[in-house]
Short mmCIF file of C-alpha atoms in Angstrom, two decimals:
data_model
loop_
_atom_site.label_atom_id
_atom_site.label_comp_id
_atom_site.label_asym_id
_atom_site.label_seq_id
_atom_site.Cartn_x
_atom_site.Cartn_y
_atom_site.Cartn_z
CA MET A 257 106.47 92.56 72.03
CA ILE A 258 104.68 93.59 75.24
CA PHE A 259 104.72 89.97 76.41
CA ILE A 260 108.49 89.63 76.09
CA ALA A 261 108.98 93.06 77.71
CA GLY A 262 106.71 92.16 80.62
CA ILE A 263 108.42 88.85 81.33
CA SER A 264 111.87 90.45 80.99
CA ILE A 265 110.96 93.22 83.44
CA ALA A 266 109.70 90.68 85.98
CA VAL A 267 112.86 88.56 85.68
CA PHE A 268 115.10 91.65 85.83
CA PHE A 269 113.59 92.93 89.07
CA GLU A 270 113.58 89.44 90.52
CA LEU A 271 117.34 89.20 89.94
CA MET A 272 117.90 92.73 91.28
CA LEU A 273 116.05 91.85 94.46
CA LEU A 274 117.84 88.52 94.71
CA PHE A 275 121.22 90.27 94.79
CA LYS A 276 120.10 93.20 96.94
CA LYS A 277 122.31 93.57 100.00
CA ASN A 278 120.85 93.39 103.50
CA LYS A 279 117.56 91.94 102.31
CA THR A 280 114.66 92.22 104.73
CA ARG A 281 112.02 89.53 105.13
CA SER A 282 109.69 91.57 102.92
CA ASP A 283 112.42 91.66 100.23
CA LYS A 284 112.59 87.85 100.32
CA ILE A 285 108.82 87.63 100.01
CA LEU A 286 108.96 89.97 97.03
CA VAL A 287 111.65 87.81 95.38
CA VAL A 288 109.35 84.77 95.62
CA TRP A 289 106.39 86.82 94.39
CA MET A 290 108.35 88.15 91.39
CA PHE A 291 109.32 84.58 90.51
CA LEU A 292 105.68 83.49 90.64
CA ILE A 293 104.66 86.50 88.55
CA SER A 294 107.37 85.62 85.99
CA VAL A 295 106.08 82.05 85.75
CA HIS A 296 102.48 83.25 85.50
CA MET A 297 103.32 85.77 82.78
CA PHE A 298 105.19 83.10 80.82
CA LEU A 299 102.26 80.68 81.02
CA PHE A 300 99.88 83.52 80.11
CA PHE A 301 102.03 84.28 77.05
CA MET A 302 102.04 80.61 76.02
CA ASN A 303 98.26 80.49 76.38
CA TYR A 304 97.65 83.75 74.52
CA THR A 305 99.79 82.67 71.55
CA LYS A 306 98.42 79.08 71.67
CA GLU A 307 102.00 77.84 71.96
CA ASP A 308 101.01 75.74 74.95
CA LEU A 309 99.22 73.38 72.53
CA ASN A 310 102.68 72.35 71.36
CA TYR A 311 103.61 71.62 74.97
CA PRO A 312 100.51 69.94 76.45
CA PHE A 313 102.21 69.34 79.79
CA LEU A 314 101.86 73.11 80.41
CA LEU A 315 98.09 73.11 79.92
CA GLY A 316 96.23 74.01 83.10
CA PHE A 317 99.26 74.91 85.18
CA GLY A 318 98.48 78.61 85.02
CA LEU A 319 94.84 78.31 86.06
CA PRO A 320 95.27 78.34 89.87
CA LEU A 321 98.07 80.95 89.89
CA PRO A 322 95.80 84.03 90.27
CA LEU A 323 94.94 82.63 93.71
CA ILE A 324 98.51 83.21 94.92
CA HIS A 325 98.89 86.90 94.11
CA GLY A 326 96.48 88.16 96.75
CA VAL A 327 98.28 86.00 99.32
CA MET A 328 101.69 87.33 98.31
CA LEU A 329 100.42 90.90 98.40
CA TYR A 330 99.14 90.39 101.93
CA LEU A 331 102.39 88.72 103.05
CA TYR A 332 104.47 91.54 101.58
CA VAL A 333 102.38 94.30 103.16
CA ALA A 334 102.13 92.51 106.51
CA SER A 335 105.88 91.85 106.56
CA SER A 336 106.76 95.43 105.54
CA THR A 337 104.54 96.87 108.27
CA ARG A 338 105.57 94.33 110.94
CA GLN A 339 102.06 92.88 111.18
CA LEU A 340 102.87 89.36 110.01
CA PRO A 341 101.49 86.70 112.39
CA LYS A 342 104.22 84.72 114.11
CA LYS A 343 102.34 81.42 113.97
CA ARG A 344 103.38 79.57 110.81
CA ASN A 345 100.32 77.31 110.99
CA PHE A 346 98.13 80.36 110.49
CA LEU A 347 100.20 81.49 107.50
CA ALA A 348 99.89 78.05 105.90
CA LEU A 349 96.10 78.49 105.75
CA HIS A 350 96.54 81.19 103.11
CA PHE A 351 97.90 78.61 100.69
CA VAL A 352 94.99 76.17 101.07
CA PRO A 353 92.95 77.47 98.07
CA ILE A 354 95.77 77.24 95.53
CA THR A 355 96.95 73.90 96.94
CA ALA A 356 93.41 72.49 96.75
CA ALA A 357 93.07 73.72 93.14
CA TYR A 358 96.28 72.01 92.05
CA ILE A 359 95.34 68.79 93.87
CA TYR A 360 91.97 68.79 92.08
CA LEU A 361 93.74 69.24 88.72
CA ILE A 362 96.13 66.30 89.22
CA PRO A 363 93.87 63.88 87.27
CA TYR A 364 93.79 66.42 84.42
CA PHE A 365 97.57 66.76 84.43
CA LEU A 366 97.92 62.97 84.19
CA ARG A 367 95.63 62.66 81.16
CA PRO A 368 97.06 61.87 77.71
CA ALA A 369 98.08 64.94 75.70
CA GLN A 370 95.21 64.70 73.20
CA GLU A 371 92.60 64.52 75.96
CA LYS A 372 94.09 67.56 77.66
CA ILE A 373 94.05 69.51 74.40
CA PHE A 374 90.43 68.47 73.72
CA ILE A 375 89.30 69.68 77.16
CA TYR A 376 91.26 72.90 76.75
CA GLU A 377 89.83 73.66 73.28
CA ASN A 378 86.29 72.99 74.51
CA ASN A 379 86.34 75.49 77.37
CA GLY A 380 87.15 72.98 80.09
CA VAL A 381 84.43 70.48 79.26
CA GLY A 382 83.89 68.21 82.24
CA TYR A 383 85.36 70.81 84.60
CA GLU A 384 82.56 73.41 84.36
CA ILE A 385 81.73 73.50 88.07
CA PHE A 386 85.42 73.63 88.99
CA MET A 387 85.96 76.55 86.61
CA LYS A 388 83.03 78.49 88.08
CA LEU A 389 84.29 77.92 91.61
CA LEU A 390 87.82 78.86 90.54
CA PHE A 391 86.72 82.19 89.05
CA LEU A 392 84.67 82.88 92.17
CA ALA A 393 87.79 82.18 94.25
CA TYR A 394 89.73 84.59 92.04
CA ALA A 395 87.31 87.38 92.91
CA ILE A 396 87.10 86.57 96.62
CA THR A 397 90.85 86.22 97.19
CA GLY A 398 91.79 89.09 94.90
CA ILE A 399 89.41 91.64 96.38
CA GLY A 400 89.59 90.22 99.91
CA TYR A 401 93.36 90.34 100.21
CA GLN A 402 93.46 93.78 98.64
CA VAL A 403 91.01 95.17 101.20
CA TRP A 404 92.94 93.41 103.97
CA SER A 405 96.19 94.94 102.75
CA ILE A 406 94.65 98.42 102.67
CA ILE A 407 93.52 97.95 106.29
CA LEU A 408 97.07 96.92 107.27
CA LEU A 409 98.51 100.00 105.56
CA GLU A 410 96.05 102.31 107.31
CA ARG A 411 96.97 100.73 110.64
CA HIS A 412 100.65 101.11 109.74
CA LYS A 413 100.11 104.79 108.96
CA LYS A 414 98.88 105.34 112.52
CA ASN A 415 101.58 103.15 114.06
CA ILE A 416 104.54 105.00 112.55
CA LEU A 417 103.24 108.35 113.81
CA ASN A 418 103.64 107.00 117.34
CA GLN A 419 107.13 105.61 116.78
CA PHE A 420 109.08 107.82 114.37
CA SER A 421 109.91 111.50 114.14
CA ASP A 422 110.46 111.22 110.38
CA ILE A 423 108.08 109.10 108.31
CA GLU A 424 109.06 110.10 104.78
CA LYS A 425 110.62 106.74 103.84
CA ARG A 426 108.36 104.71 106.09
CA ASP A 427 104.81 105.66 105.15
CA LEU A 428 104.74 103.26 102.15
CA THR A 429 102.69 105.75 100.12
CA TRP A 430 103.88 104.05 96.93
CA LEU A 431 102.43 100.75 98.09
CA ARG A 432 99.10 102.36 98.90
CA ILE A 433 98.99 103.80 95.37
CA LEU A 434 99.98 100.43 93.96
CA LEU A 435 97.05 98.78 95.73
CA TRP A 436 94.70 101.05 93.85
CA GLY A 437 96.62 100.06 90.72
CA MET A 438 95.77 96.45 91.50
CA ALA A 439 92.13 97.49 91.73
CA VAL A 440 92.44 98.71 88.15
CA ILE A 441 93.86 95.32 87.14
CA TRP A 442 90.91 93.52 88.74
CA PHE A 443 88.54 95.96 87.04
CA VAL A 444 90.12 95.17 83.66
CA VAL A 445 89.88 91.43 84.37
CA ILE A 446 86.21 91.66 85.43
CA LEU A 447 85.34 93.67 82.32
CA ASP A 448 86.82 90.77 80.33
CA VAL A 449 88.59 93.04 77.85
CA ASP A 450 91.26 91.75 75.48
CA ASP A 451 93.92 89.69 77.29
CA TYR A 452 96.53 92.00 75.76
CA TYR A 453 95.37 94.83 78.03
CA ASP A 454 95.36 92.47 81.02
CA PHE A 455 99.01 91.77 80.34
CA LEU A 456 99.79 95.46 79.77
CA THR A 457 98.38 96.50 83.16
CA VAL A 458 100.19 93.62 84.89
CA THR A 459 103.46 94.65 83.23
CA PHE A 460 103.07 98.20 84.54
CA PHE A 461 102.25 96.82 88.00
CA VAL A 462 105.38 94.64 87.98
CA PHE A 463 107.56 97.58 86.95
CA VAL A 464 106.28 99.84 89.74
CA MET A 465 106.38 97.05 92.33
CA GLY A 466 109.93 96.06 91.40
CA PHE A 467 111.24 99.62 91.16
CA PHE A 468 109.95 100.76 94.55
CA GLY A 469 110.44 97.37 96.17
CA ILE A 470 114.18 97.54 95.46
CA ARG A 471 114.44 101.08 96.86
CA GLN A 472 112.36 100.41 99.97
CA VAL A 473 114.44 100.26 103.13
CA ALA A 474 113.40 98.45 106.30
CA VAL A 475 110.55 100.41 107.86
CA TYR A 476 111.13 99.20 111.39
CA PRO A 477 114.60 98.87 112.92
CA GLN A 478 115.51 95.98 115.18
CA GLN A 479 113.99 96.31 118.64
CA HIS A 480 116.31 97.74 121.23
CA GLY A 481 117.42 95.55 124.09
CA THR A 482 115.90 97.97 126.60
CA GLU A 483 112.47 97.61 125.05
CA GLN A 484 112.73 93.84 125.03
CA LYS A 485 113.70 93.74 128.74
CA LEU A 486 110.97 96.14 129.78
CA LYS A 487 108.22 94.63 127.70
CA GLY A 488 107.07 92.02 130.18
CA LYS A 489 107.60 94.23 133.21
CA TYR A 490 105.61 97.23 132.04
CA LEU A 491 102.85 95.68 130.00
CA LYS A 492 101.66 93.76 133.05
CA SER A 493 101.14 96.91 135.10
CA GLY A 494 99.46 100.25 134.49
CA LEU A 495 101.18 103.63 134.45
CA LYS A 496 99.86 105.40 137.57
CA LYS A 497 98.91 109.08 137.50
CA ASP A 498 101.87 110.20 139.64
CA ALA A 499 104.27 108.20 137.48
CA SER A 500 102.70 109.73 134.38
CA GLU A 501 103.14 113.27 135.72
CA GLU A 502 106.74 112.56 136.70
CA LEU A 503 107.56 111.03 133.32
CA TYR A 504 106.05 114.02 131.51
CA ARG A 505 108.07 116.42 133.65
CA LYS A 506 111.29 114.53 132.90
CA LEU A 507 110.42 114.33 129.21
CA THR A 508 109.78 118.06 128.72
CA HIS A 509 112.90 118.94 130.71
CA TYR A 510 114.98 116.56 128.62
CA MET A 511 113.52 117.95 125.38
CA ASP A 512 114.28 121.53 126.44
CA GLU A 513 117.77 120.91 127.79
CA GLU A 514 119.20 118.10 125.66
CA LYS A 515 117.28 118.82 122.43
CA PRO A 516 117.13 115.20 121.21
CA TYR A 517 114.80 116.33 118.42
CA THR A 518 117.81 117.66 116.51
CA LYS A 519 118.60 114.02 115.69
CA ASN A 520 116.78 113.71 112.38
CA ASP A 521 115.79 110.06 112.77
CA LEU A 522 114.87 110.10 116.46
CA LEU A 523 112.82 107.06 117.51
CA ILE A 524 110.45 106.78 120.42
CA ASN A 525 112.41 103.68 121.50
CA GLU A 526 115.54 105.79 121.90
CA LEU A 527 113.73 108.45 123.88
CA ALA A 528 112.03 105.85 126.08
CA SER A 529 115.36 104.21 126.88
CA GLU A 530 116.53 107.51 128.40
CA PHE A 531 113.83 107.17 131.06
CA THR A 532 113.90 103.36 131.31
CA VAL A 533 110.25 103.03 130.34
CA HIS A 534 108.46 101.09 127.65
CA PRO A 535 107.77 103.14 124.47
CA ASN A 536 104.04 102.44 124.80
CA TYR A 537 103.93 104.36 128.06
CA LEU A 538 105.93 107.26 126.70
CA SER A 539 103.54 107.41 123.75
CA GLN A 540 100.61 107.33 126.18
CA VAL A 541 102.01 110.25 128.22
CA ILE A 542 102.66 112.33 125.08
CA ASN A 543 99.15 111.67 123.85
CA GLU A 544 97.47 112.45 127.17
CA LYS A 545 99.52 115.51 128.13
CA GLU A 546 100.13 117.06 124.71
CA GLY A 547 97.25 115.71 122.66
CA LYS A 548 99.80 114.72 120.00
CA ASN A 549 101.38 111.58 118.63
CA PHE A 550 105.16 111.16 118.80
CA TYR A 551 105.69 112.48 115.26
CA GLU A 552 103.74 115.67 115.99
CA PHE A 553 105.35 116.07 119.41
CA VAL A 554 108.93 115.97 118.11
CA ASN A 555 108.29 118.06 115.02
CA HIS A 556 106.56 120.71 117.11
CA TYR A 557 109.84 121.12 118.99
CA ARG A 558 111.71 121.30 115.70
CA VAL A 559 109.42 124.07 114.42
CA GLU A 560 109.81 126.04 117.64
CA GLU A 561 113.59 125.62 117.48
CA PHE A 562 113.56 126.87 113.89
CA LYS A 563 111.55 129.93 114.95
CA ARG A 564 114.05 130.62 117.71
CA LEU A 565 117.06 130.30 115.41
CA ILE A 566 115.62 132.35 112.54
CA ALA A 567 114.85 135.20 114.93
CA ILE A 568 118.59 135.61 115.62
CA PRO A 569 119.92 138.22 113.14
CA LYS A 570 123.16 136.41 112.31
CA ASN A 571 121.21 133.27 111.37
CA GLN A 572 119.16 135.22 108.83
CA GLN A 573 122.14 135.08 106.49
CA LEU A 574 121.85 131.30 106.34
CA THR A 575 119.46 129.36 104.13
CA LEU A 576 116.18 128.29 105.64
CA LEU A 577 116.92 124.69 104.73
CA SER A 578 120.27 124.63 106.53
CA LEU A 579 118.55 125.87 109.69
CA ALA A 580 115.81 123.28 109.23
CA PHE A 581 118.41 120.51 109.07
CA GLU A 582 120.02 121.91 112.21
CA CYS A 583 116.67 121.63 113.96
CA GLY A 584 116.31 117.96 113.03
CA PHE A 585 114.24 117.99 109.86
CA ASN A 586 115.40 115.38 107.39
CA SER A 587 114.31 116.89 104.08
CA LYS A 588 112.97 120.05 102.50
CA SER A 589 109.59 118.48 101.78
CA SER A 590 109.02 117.24 105.35
CA PHE A 591 110.15 120.62 106.74
CA ASN A 592 107.85 122.65 104.48
CA ARG A 593 104.92 120.30 105.00
CA TYR A 594 105.04 120.21 108.80
CA PHE A 595 105.95 123.89 109.22
CA LYS A 596 102.89 124.95 107.22
CA LYS A 597 100.70 122.47 109.08
CA SER A 598 101.93 123.85 112.40
CA THR A 599 101.93 127.59 111.64
CA GLY A 600 99.62 128.00 108.66
CA GLN A 601 102.49 129.65 106.78
CA THR A 602 105.32 128.46 104.59
CA PRO A 603 108.84 128.94 106.01
CA SER A 604 109.47 131.70 103.43
CA GLN A 605 106.30 133.54 104.43
CA TYR A 606 107.24 133.31 108.10
CA PHE A 607 110.75 134.56 107.36
CA SER A 608 109.38 137.54 105.39
CA LEU A 609 107.03 138.33 108.24
CA ILE A 610 109.65 138.48 110.98
CA THR A 611 112.24 140.32 108.88
CA SER A 612 109.74 143.00 107.84
CA LYS A 613 109.16 144.06 111.46
#
């Protein structure tokens, strides 16, 4: 029953992703990956139940497939975090191991059915070295791509703090957890426990991946025209000290007077376009002058604005959350989390403190 359920879940999420509106490149990668997982699970099921002996043309087709999952994981993570190399030739290299494995197996695929069954039932007799190399490749690609993906996610975690004022739907925490879930799958595989439990863990992985993959929105918006125009101009020259001081003065004045932080999804690109500078330089100025990243810089202003508003008696009749939204916070969780990080108190504790005076 678990086999049918697992395959059905994979196909279901594949179709859901296929018909998802406004698909991103990472969504398209996930569609392909879900299809490959569906095929792999089907071949695994046929092998586990020995049904593939009735269809000898299927024998061996599932062997190289584990080599593709690490690649697809990397492509999905790299695409989601905008770290995918632009050179297609480089990307093609990732598919060399699985392509080489299938090319090597062509003579096996062309054998008569009885010969294929004999080799299969005798643990790959005649292909012993190939099988050892294949299982070694499983371990190298599986663990290697997982570590690589974790590195990309850690880099992404730092990147978004310098670009977004709200990271709640962009931090890809679910994907980071899922990567550790994949580690469990590899652990189960290495322990060589019953194939049933292999399939069970993969089914759970597919469910989580499909569920969150469908809900995940694009992490990075399209680049603004201003950034594109300024990219070449500014990256070829340094930001001089006087220019840095002037930009910081303009920035703090703009933050105090215009209060752009009240826009709950404020981007550093938008703020940089107000001063006709590249976002990298604005980020540099914030870091040097404030000792903060963009996320901390903007949310500090939001916390201070909340403190100012809550100190006004007439505002004390309003809910804390409504005031937080007015200050630019996007959710209760992000408000509570950053307020406590900034002040050492929860919003409720701070409110009790100022109203008790």
